[in-house]
Short mmCIF file of C-alpha atoms in Angstrom, two decimals:
data_model
loop_
_atom_site.label_atom_id
_atom_site.label_comp_id
_atom_site.label_asym_id
_atom_site.label_seq_id
_atom_site.Cartn_x
_atom_site.Cartn_y
_atom_site.Cartn_z
CA MET X 1 62.71 -66.37 53.10
CA ALA X 2 60.89 -69.67 53.44
CA ASP X 3 57.22 -69.73 52.66
CA GLN X 4 55.04 -69.62 55.74
CA PRO X 5 52.53 -72.45 56.24
CA GLN X 6 49.09 -71.38 55.09
CA SER X 7 46.13 -71.90 57.34
CA ASP X 8 43.17 -73.84 56.07
CA THR X 9 40.82 -71.59 58.03
CA ALA X 10 40.19 -68.48 55.81
CA PRO X 11 37.70 -65.84 57.02
CA LYS X 12 34.18 -66.69 55.94
CA TRP X 13 33.63 -63.41 54.02
CA TRP X 14 36.36 -64.59 51.68
CA SER X 15 34.77 -68.00 51.29
CA ARG X 16 32.72 -69.38 48.51
CA PRO X 17 30.57 -72.54 48.61
CA ALA X 18 32.58 -75.69 48.80
CA ALA X 19 32.30 -78.24 46.04
CA PRO X 20 30.83 -81.63 47.06
CA GLU X 21 34.15 -83.29 46.35
CA ALA X 22 35.89 -81.06 48.88
CA GLU X 23 33.54 -82.16 51.62
CA ALA X 24 34.48 -85.83 51.05
CA GLU X 25 38.19 -85.32 51.29
CA ALA X 26 39.85 -86.14 54.62
CA GLY X 27 42.48 -83.48 54.36
CA SER X 28 44.71 -81.53 52.10
CA ALA X 29 48.35 -81.30 51.41
CA ALA X 30 50.32 -78.72 53.32
CA ALA X 31 52.56 -76.25 51.71
CA ASP X 32 55.56 -78.25 52.80
CA GLY X 33 54.07 -81.54 51.60
CA SER X 34 53.01 -82.92 55.02
CA ALA X 35 49.56 -84.29 55.54
CA GLN X 36 47.03 -82.11 57.40
CA PRO X 37 44.41 -83.43 59.76
CA ASP X 38 40.69 -83.19 58.98
CA SER X 39 40.26 -80.67 61.76
CA VAL X 40 42.47 -77.98 63.09
CA PRO X 41 42.44 -76.80 66.67
CA ALA X 42 40.79 -73.49 67.26
CA ALA X 43 42.80 -70.47 68.08
CA ASP X 44 42.05 -70.91 71.77
CA GLY X 45 43.20 -74.58 71.68
CA GLY X 46 39.65 -76.00 71.98
CA PRO X 47 38.16 -78.51 69.57
CA GLN X 48 36.06 -77.13 66.59
CA ALA X 49 32.47 -78.26 66.21
CA ALA X 50 32.14 -81.44 64.21
CA GLU X 51 29.49 -80.06 61.92
CA ALA X 52 31.67 -77.19 60.72
CA ALA X 53 33.00 -77.94 57.24
CA PRO X 54 36.36 -76.70 56.13
CA ALA X 55 36.09 -73.58 53.84
CA PRO X 56 37.91 -73.51 50.53
CA ARG X 57 40.56 -70.95 49.98
CA TYR X 58 40.09 -68.06 47.52
CA ASP X 59 41.73 -68.90 44.27
CA PRO X 60 42.12 -65.72 42.23
CA TRP X 61 43.15 -67.73 39.21
CA GLY X 62 40.09 -69.95 39.29
CA GLU X 63 37.38 -70.09 36.63
CA GLN X 64 35.11 -67.55 38.45
CA PRO X 65 35.90 -64.46 40.46
CA LEU X 66 34.82 -64.04 44.03
CA GLN X 67 31.07 -63.36 44.32
CA VAL X 68 28.18 -63.86 46.64
CA ALA X 69 25.92 -66.62 45.40
CA ASP X 70 22.16 -66.53 45.63
CA ARG X 71 21.44 -70.05 46.74
CA GLY X 72 17.67 -69.66 46.26
CA ARG X 73 17.78 -69.45 42.42
CA ALA X 74 19.35 -71.39 39.67
CA ALA X 75 22.69 -69.97 38.74
CA ASP X 76 22.20 -69.63 34.96
CA GLY X 77 18.45 -68.71 34.65
CA GLY X 78 18.53 -66.07 37.37
CA HIS X 79 21.48 -64.33 35.78
CA VAL X 80 19.71 -64.09 32.40
CA VAL X 81 16.54 -62.71 33.98
CA ARG X 82 18.45 -60.10 35.94
CA VAL X 83 20.30 -58.92 32.83
CA ARG X 84 17.06 -58.58 30.86
CA HIS X 85 15.42 -56.66 33.66
CA ALA X 86 18.41 -54.40 33.91
CA LEU X 87 18.42 -53.80 30.16
CA ALA X 88 14.67 -53.06 30.09
CA LEU X 89 14.94 -50.75 33.05
CA GLY X 90 17.89 -48.92 31.49
CA LEU X 91 16.09 -48.56 28.15
CA GLY X 92 12.96 -47.23 29.86
CA ILE X 93 14.97 -44.73 31.83
CA ALA X 94 16.75 -43.64 28.67
CA LEU X 95 13.49 -43.17 26.78
CA LEU X 96 11.94 -41.29 29.67
CA ALA X 97 14.98 -39.09 30.00
CA GLY X 98 14.98 -38.41 26.25
CA GLY X 99 11.29 -37.49 26.26
CA VAL X 100 11.63 -35.25 29.27
CA GLY X 101 14.72 -33.64 27.77
CA GLY X 102 12.96 -33.03 24.45
CA TRP X 103 9.94 -31.48 26.16
CA LEU X 104 12.20 -29.29 28.25
CA GLY X 105 14.06 -28.28 25.09
CA VAL X 106 10.85 -27.28 23.29
CA LEU X 107 9.70 -25.38 26.35
CA ALA X 108 13.04 -23.65 26.59
CA GLU X 109 12.93 -22.75 22.89
CA ARG X 110 9.45 -21.29 23.24
CA GLN X 111 10.47 -19.35 26.27
CA SER X 112 13.59 -18.21 24.45
CA SER X 113 11.51 -17.08 21.43
CA THR X 114 9.19 -15.16 23.70
CA ARG X 115 12.10 -13.43 25.30
CA LEU X 116 13.40 -12.43 21.82
CA GLU X 117 10.16 -10.68 20.79
CA LEU X 118 10.98 -7.17 19.55
CA PRO X 119 9.37 -4.16 21.19
CA GLN X 120 6.30 -2.83 19.37
CA ALA X 121 3.87 0.02 19.85
CA ALA X 122 0.46 -0.84 21.21
CA VAL X 123 -2.65 -0.61 19.03
CA GLU X 124 -3.82 2.98 18.95
CA SER X 125 -6.93 4.76 17.78
CA LYS X 126 -7.21 4.91 13.99
CA ASN X 127 -8.91 8.29 14.10
CA ARG X 128 -6.95 11.09 12.48
CA ALA X 129 -7.22 14.84 12.63
CA PRO X 130 -9.74 16.04 10.00
CA GLU X 131 -7.18 18.35 8.40
CA SER X 132 -4.52 15.63 8.08
CA VAL X 133 -4.05 13.77 4.79
CA ALA X 134 -5.53 10.64 6.35
CA GLY X 135 -8.47 12.62 7.71
CA ILE X 136 -9.12 14.28 4.34
CA ALA X 137 -8.93 10.93 2.55
CA ALA X 138 -11.33 9.29 5.02
CA THR X 139 -13.85 12.09 4.45
CA ALA X 140 -13.61 12.19 0.66
CA LEU X 141 -13.06 8.58 -0.44
CA PRO X 142 -16.74 7.51 -0.14
CA GLY X 143 -17.61 10.21 -2.69
CA VAL X 144 -14.90 9.36 -5.25
CA VAL X 145 -15.60 6.85 -8.03
CA THR X 146 -13.62 5.03 -10.71
CA LEU X 147 -14.99 5.05 -14.27
CA HIS X 148 -14.33 2.20 -16.67
CA VAL X 149 -15.25 3.24 -20.18
CA ARG X 150 -15.54 1.15 -23.32
CA GLY X 151 -15.77 2.90 -26.67
CA SER X 152 -15.43 2.26 -30.37
CA THR X 153 -11.67 2.82 -30.27
CA GLY X 154 -10.89 0.93 -27.07
CA SER X 155 -11.33 1.17 -23.32
CA GLY X 156 -9.97 3.36 -20.56
CA THR X 157 -10.10 4.34 -16.93
CA GLY X 158 -10.83 7.65 -15.27
CA THR X 159 -12.07 9.15 -12.04
CA GLY X 160 -15.06 11.20 -10.94
CA PHE X 161 -16.81 12.39 -7.81
CA VAL X 162 -20.40 12.56 -6.63
CA LEU X 163 -22.10 15.95 -6.95
CA ASP X 164 -25.48 15.33 -5.36
CA GLY X 165 -27.86 12.76 -3.93
CA GLN X 166 -29.53 12.25 -7.33
CA GLY X 167 -26.48 10.37 -8.62
CA HIS X 168 -24.79 13.04 -10.77
CA ILE X 169 -21.03 12.54 -11.11
CA LEU X 170 -18.54 15.05 -12.51
CA THR X 171 -15.53 13.92 -14.56
CA ASN X 172 -13.42 15.00 -17.54
CA ASN X 173 -14.80 15.07 -21.06
CA HIS X 174 -11.78 13.21 -22.42
CA VAL X 175 -12.63 10.28 -20.10
CA VAL X 176 -16.08 9.70 -21.64
CA SER X 177 -15.90 11.42 -25.04
CA ASP X 178 -15.93 8.13 -26.98
CA ALA X 179 -17.96 6.13 -24.47
CA LYS X 180 -20.40 3.41 -25.48
CA ASP X 181 -20.59 1.83 -22.03
CA ILE X 182 -19.72 3.50 -18.71
CA THR X 183 -19.31 1.59 -15.45
CA VAL X 184 -18.93 3.44 -12.17
CA THR X 185 -17.23 1.72 -9.22
CA PHE X 186 -17.53 3.18 -5.73
CA SER X 187 -14.92 2.97 -2.98
CA THR X 188 -16.94 0.12 -1.43
CA GLY X 189 -16.40 -1.97 -4.57
CA GLU X 190 -20.01 -1.66 -5.77
CA SER X 191 -20.26 -1.20 -9.55
CA VAL X 192 -23.20 0.17 -11.52
CA THR X 193 -23.84 1.36 -15.06
CA ALA X 194 -23.91 5.10 -15.71
CA GLU X 195 -25.48 7.22 -18.44
CA LEU X 196 -23.95 10.32 -20.02
CA VAL X 197 -25.85 13.51 -19.11
CA GLY X 198 -23.77 16.06 -21.01
CA ARG X 199 -20.23 17.04 -21.87
CA ASP X 200 -18.19 19.99 -23.11
CA SER X 201 -14.84 19.64 -24.87
CA GLY X 202 -13.89 23.31 -24.45
CA TYR X 203 -13.89 22.98 -20.67
CA ASP X 204 -12.98 19.27 -20.70
CA LEU X 205 -15.86 18.50 -18.33
CA ALA X 206 -18.68 15.95 -18.40
CA VAL X 207 -21.48 14.74 -16.15
CA VAL X 208 -22.71 11.14 -15.89
CA LYS X 209 -25.50 9.77 -13.72
CA VAL X 210 -26.13 6.53 -11.82
CA GLU X 211 -29.56 5.24 -10.79
CA GLY X 212 -30.72 3.22 -7.81
CA VAL X 213 -27.64 3.73 -5.64
CA ARG X 214 -28.32 4.39 -1.96
CA GLY X 215 -26.06 6.09 0.52
CA LEU X 216 -24.35 8.43 -1.94
CA HIS X 217 -21.73 10.76 -0.44
CA PRO X 218 -21.59 14.05 -2.38
CA LEU X 219 -18.35 15.95 -1.88
CA SER X 220 -18.39 19.51 -0.57
CA LEU X 221 -17.36 22.14 -3.11
CA GLY X 222 -14.88 24.80 -2.08
CA ASN X 223 -14.10 28.13 -3.73
CA SER X 224 -11.11 28.31 -6.05
CA GLU X 225 -10.90 32.08 -5.49
CA ASN X 226 -9.65 31.33 -1.97
CA VAL X 227 -6.74 29.16 -3.15
CA LYS X 228 -3.24 30.48 -2.53
CA VAL X 229 0.14 29.23 -3.69
CA GLY X 230 1.56 26.91 -1.05
CA ASP X 231 -1.79 25.65 0.23
CA PRO X 232 -1.73 21.90 1.00
CA VAL X 233 -3.86 19.75 -1.30
CA VAL X 234 -4.82 16.08 -1.67
CA ALA X 235 -5.60 14.33 -4.96
CA ILE X 236 -7.66 11.14 -5.19
CA GLY X 237 -8.03 9.00 -8.28
CA ALA X 238 -7.31 5.75 -10.09
CA PRO X 239 -3.91 6.14 -11.76
CA PHE X 240 -3.31 3.19 -14.06
CA ASP X 241 -6.57 1.70 -12.70
CA LEU X 242 -5.29 1.69 -9.09
CA SER X 243 -8.52 2.95 -7.57
CA ASN X 244 -8.71 4.97 -4.34
CA THR X 245 -5.13 6.20 -4.69
CA VAL X 246 -4.37 9.18 -2.45
CA THR X 247 -1.50 11.60 -3.07
CA ALA X 248 -0.64 14.89 -1.43
CA GLY X 249 1.19 18.08 -2.32
CA ILE X 250 0.70 21.82 -2.51
CA ILE X 251 -0.66 24.41 -4.90
CA SER X 252 2.34 25.32 -7.03
CA ALA X 253 0.69 28.11 -9.04
CA THR X 254 -2.71 29.57 -9.87
CA GLY X 255 -4.09 30.99 -13.12
CA ARG X 256 -1.80 28.81 -15.20
CA PRO X 257 -3.00 28.94 -18.86
CA ILE X 258 -3.19 25.38 -20.18
CA THR X 259 -4.47 23.94 -23.46
CA ALA X 260 -5.00 20.24 -23.86
CA GLY X 261 -6.46 17.92 -26.46
CA GLY X 262 -6.42 18.83 -30.12
CA ASP X 263 -6.28 15.21 -31.26
CA LYS X 264 -8.89 15.82 -33.98
CA GLY X 265 -6.74 18.42 -35.69
CA ASP X 266 -9.54 20.94 -36.29
CA GLY X 267 -9.34 22.44 -32.80
CA SER X 268 -12.85 21.35 -31.86
CA ASP X 269 -11.60 19.20 -29.00
CA ILE X 270 -9.09 21.64 -27.52
CA SER X 271 -9.76 22.53 -23.91
CA TYR X 272 -8.71 25.87 -22.45
CA VAL X 273 -8.09 25.90 -18.72
CA ASP X 274 -7.05 28.67 -16.38
CA ALA X 275 -5.59 25.94 -14.22
CA LEU X 276 -4.44 25.34 -10.69
CA GLN X 277 -0.98 23.82 -10.77
CA THR X 278 -0.03 21.22 -8.15
CA ASP X 279 2.89 18.97 -7.36
CA ALA X 280 0.60 16.27 -5.94
CA PRO X 281 1.42 13.21 -8.10
CA ILE X 282 -1.18 12.80 -10.85
CA ASN X 283 -1.01 10.13 -13.56
CA PRO X 284 -3.22 8.77 -16.35
CA GLY X 285 -6.38 7.55 -14.65
CA ASN X 286 -6.50 10.48 -12.21
CA SER X 287 -8.41 12.48 -14.83
CA GLY X 288 -11.70 13.81 -13.44
CA GLY X 289 -10.78 13.18 -9.81
CA PRO X 290 -11.02 15.81 -7.09
CA LEU X 291 -8.26 18.08 -5.86
CA LEU X 292 -9.11 18.75 -2.20
CA ASP X 293 -8.16 21.45 0.28
CA ALA X 294 -7.36 20.98 3.97
CA LYS X 295 -11.07 20.80 4.80
CA ALA X 296 -11.74 18.01 2.29
CA ARG X 297 -13.54 20.43 -0.07
CA VAL X 298 -13.12 20.17 -3.83
CA ILE X 299 -11.15 23.09 -5.20
CA GLY X 300 -10.25 21.60 -8.58
CA ILE X 301 -10.85 18.78 -11.06
CA ASN X 302 -7.61 17.03 -12.02
CA SER X 303 -7.33 17.20 -15.77
CA ALA X 304 -3.80 17.23 -17.21
CA ILE X 305 -0.12 16.67 -16.49
CA ARG X 306 3.09 17.81 -18.04
CA GLY X 307 5.00 14.61 -18.69
CA ALA X 308 8.72 14.17 -19.16
CA ASP X 309 9.88 14.26 -22.77
CA LYS X 310 10.47 10.72 -23.99
CA GLY X 311 10.92 11.40 -27.69
CA ASP X 312 7.50 9.89 -28.46
CA SER X 313 4.65 12.39 -28.40
CA ASP X 314 2.08 9.58 -28.65
CA LYS X 315 2.93 8.24 -25.21
CA GLN X 316 2.12 10.05 -21.99
CA SER X 317 4.77 9.55 -19.34
CA GLY X 318 4.28 9.57 -15.59
CA SER X 319 4.01 12.45 -13.17
CA ILE X 320 6.98 14.75 -12.71
CA GLY X 321 5.21 16.99 -10.25
CA LEU X 322 3.45 19.17 -12.84
CA GLY X 323 -0.26 18.50 -12.54
CA PHE X 324 -3.11 20.81 -13.54
CA ALA X 325 -6.67 21.02 -12.28
CA ILE X 326 -9.72 22.90 -13.55
CA PRO X 327 -10.77 25.42 -10.86
CA VAL X 328 -13.91 24.25 -9.07
CA ASN X 329 -15.71 27.55 -9.69
CA GLN X 330 -15.53 26.89 -13.42
CA GLY X 331 -16.40 23.23 -12.90
CA LYS X 332 -19.44 24.09 -10.78
CA ARG X 333 -20.90 26.44 -13.39
CA VAL X 334 -20.38 24.01 -16.26
CA ALA X 335 -21.75 21.06 -14.26
CA GLU X 336 -24.90 22.99 -13.40
CA GLU X 337 -25.48 23.82 -17.08
CA LEU X 338 -24.81 20.26 -18.21
CA ILE X 339 -27.25 18.87 -15.64
CA ARG X 340 -29.87 21.46 -16.54
CA THR X 341 -29.60 21.51 -20.36
CA GLY X 342 -27.03 18.91 -21.42
CA ARG X 343 -24.82 21.66 -22.85
CA ALA X 344 -22.55 24.39 -21.47
CA THR X 345 -22.27 27.99 -22.64
CA HIS X 346 -19.01 29.79 -23.33
CA PRO X 347 -18.33 33.48 -22.70
CA VAL X 348 -17.19 35.30 -25.85
CA ILE X 349 -16.05 38.77 -26.90
CA GLY X 350 -17.22 38.46 -30.52
CA VAL X 351 -13.88 38.67 -32.38
CA THR X 352 -11.75 36.36 -34.52
CA LEU X 353 -8.14 36.11 -33.36
CA ASP X 354 -5.09 35.78 -35.56
CA MET X 355 -3.59 32.59 -34.10
CA GLU X 356 -0.53 32.92 -36.36
CA TYR X 357 0.58 36.11 -34.65
CA THR X 358 3.96 35.63 -32.95
CA GLY X 359 4.25 38.92 -31.12
CA ASP X 360 3.39 39.59 -27.51
CA GLY X 361 -0.35 39.68 -26.88
CA ALA X 362 -3.41 38.47 -28.82
CA ARG X 363 -4.01 40.21 -32.16
CA VAL X 364 -7.50 40.58 -33.61
CA GLY X 365 -7.63 39.41 -37.23
CA THR X 366 -8.49 41.60 -40.15
CA LYS X 367 -10.85 39.02 -41.66
CA GLY X 368 -13.07 36.37 -40.18
CA GLU X 369 -13.99 32.93 -41.47
CA GLY X 370 -15.62 32.84 -44.87
CA GLY X 371 -14.77 36.46 -45.54
CA LYS X 372 -16.84 37.71 -42.62
CA PRO X 373 -15.62 40.62 -40.49
CA ALA X 374 -13.12 39.73 -37.78
CA VAL X 375 -15.18 41.75 -35.28
CA THR X 376 -18.76 40.52 -35.08
CA PRO X 377 -21.12 43.40 -35.82
CA ASP X 378 -23.04 44.47 -32.72
CA GLY X 379 -21.15 41.89 -30.71
CA PRO X 380 -19.56 42.52 -27.30
CA GLY X 381 -16.21 43.52 -28.86
CA ALA X 382 -17.76 45.82 -31.43
CA ARG X 383 -19.81 47.54 -28.75
CA ALA X 384 -16.66 47.99 -26.64
CA GLY X 385 -14.80 49.59 -29.60
CA ILE X 386 -12.44 46.76 -30.62
CA GLN X 387 -11.17 47.00 -34.21
CA GLY X 388 -9.45 44.57 -36.55
CA GLY X 389 -5.68 44.55 -36.05
CA ASP X 390 -5.88 45.57 -32.38
CA VAL X 391 -3.52 43.73 -30.05
CA ILE X 392 -5.07 42.81 -26.68
CA THR X 393 -2.31 42.84 -24.07
CA LYS X 394 -4.15 42.63 -20.74
CA VAL X 395 -7.38 41.27 -19.26
CA ASP X 396 -8.44 42.92 -16.00
CA GLY X 397 -4.86 44.13 -15.64
CA VAL X 398 -3.33 40.64 -16.12
CA ARG X 399 -0.98 40.37 -19.07
CA VAL X 400 -1.66 37.86 -21.86
CA HIS X 401 1.02 36.69 -24.25
CA GLY X 402 -0.96 35.00 -26.98
CA GLY X 403 -4.32 34.07 -28.41
CA ASP X 404 -4.63 30.89 -26.33
CA GLU X 405 -4.07 32.80 -23.13
CA LEU X 406 -6.74 35.34 -24.05
CA VAL X 407 -9.28 32.55 -24.66
CA ILE X 408 -8.35 30.95 -21.35
CA LYS X 409 -8.74 34.20 -19.43
CA ILE X 410 -12.12 34.85 -21.03
CA ARG X 411 -13.42 31.33 -20.36
CA ALA X 412 -12.51 31.67 -16.71
CA HIS X 413 -15.53 34.01 -16.49
CA ARG X 414 -19.26 33.62 -16.98
CA PRO X 415 -21.32 35.07 -19.81
CA GLY X 416 -22.47 38.51 -18.74
CA ASP X 417 -19.39 39.23 -16.63
CA PRO X 418 -17.76 42.65 -17.25
CA LEU X 419 -14.13 42.75 -18.40
CA THR X 420 -11.53 45.46 -18.79
CA LEU X 421 -9.28 44.98 -21.83
CA THR X 422 -6.02 46.81 -22.54
CA VAL X 423 -5.57 47.21 -26.30
CA LEU X 424 -2.52 48.33 -28.27
CA ARG X 425 -3.49 50.25 -31.43
CA ASP X 426 -1.15 52.29 -33.58
CA GLY X 427 1.50 52.12 -30.88
CA ARG X 428 -0.79 53.45 -28.18
CA GLU X 429 -2.51 51.56 -25.34
CA ARG X 430 -6.24 51.97 -24.84
CA THR X 431 -8.49 50.65 -22.07
CA LEU X 432 -11.85 49.25 -23.18
CA GLU X 433 -14.79 48.01 -21.11
CA LEU X 434 -16.99 45.20 -22.36
CA VAL X 435 -19.59 42.69 -21.17
CA LEU X 436 -19.05 39.08 -22.17
CA GLY X 437 -21.50 37.48 -24.56
CA SER X 438 -22.56 33.82 -24.68
CA ALA X 439 -22.16 31.00 -27.18
CA ASN X 440 -23.10 27.33 -27.00
CA GLY X 441 -20.26 24.97 -26.30
CA SER X 442 -19.42 21.80 -28.17
#
């Protein structure tokens, strides 16, 4: 097909500004090579206005694509300004979007963290029932103290508790036996110097006193005769210098014969205790601390533990649930005597025991120390009819299995108390009545 002649009159929305050279030309070549007039008749056959200039045709292969020119600004400078403005505007929008996005992200993270908070119980009253462990501890702790002792052979830590408003404090003898300096620290952290009032190695009890301390909290004393196996108890002390340590357990046994001490070798420092046994954890440093009942009353003074065998008798191991406390009735009597006179008295029966006897019961010796009679003339035993060689098998109907147990049972009483002894003599049992005598303790 032959090419159709092209019209020189393109629609104006296709047009672009004519170059000055185009306006000067008289005409243009036709597609078939024939000359074209300067003006072309209008579609309706009428003449076109003289001032109308011919429009150039769109050349898609030209140097610039079709665009609408802004005749009011320079072509090059305006383009550069528009690009810069566009870049600045785009950068600003990007920064703003980034900032807003970051803020929204932080807000979302905070909101997300809040939503992930785990459920928790509300704050409740810290008050506890008086008979609970926490209630007992709250009542007793202000009256419990920690003792730091420095002596000629070293230093140590023990526990004690306030007896009265005058500043008397009860503890174990083995805590302060070698003391040169004694410092008492209260549960509030206040520390003061204490002086030794009196001590007794046979009962393993001692009393010290502080001066000038206000607001003392003496602990209430219970009655160890009321204690039953299975009763709940609380122990307070400073095991391994961890002051104000509270442990709980039960009474495991009563009337448990315990001997402790004996480090001197001559028996002068052996303590004999008709002890309360407890499984409340007790460790070195608890010595002298209170054993409390469910009403926060002192029923015993923690004194000894049975440690696990470690193959080294010089080292005391930790608690294995076998702790022993001096009954408070015994502690009360000894404390009163120590405060009053500085010394405690011991009940005696006036006989010398054969501690080498291996049979059942406690045998009275045939000779005393220095060739003296084994039964003190006109002593409590002699007046009751005890003879050398007698074997004492029971005290007030309770069986004893050795000399130590007999001493323990006797020291559980006061001087002047009556006792009933069951004695085996020549294969026959006899019942003897006696009244305990008194001797000064060490």
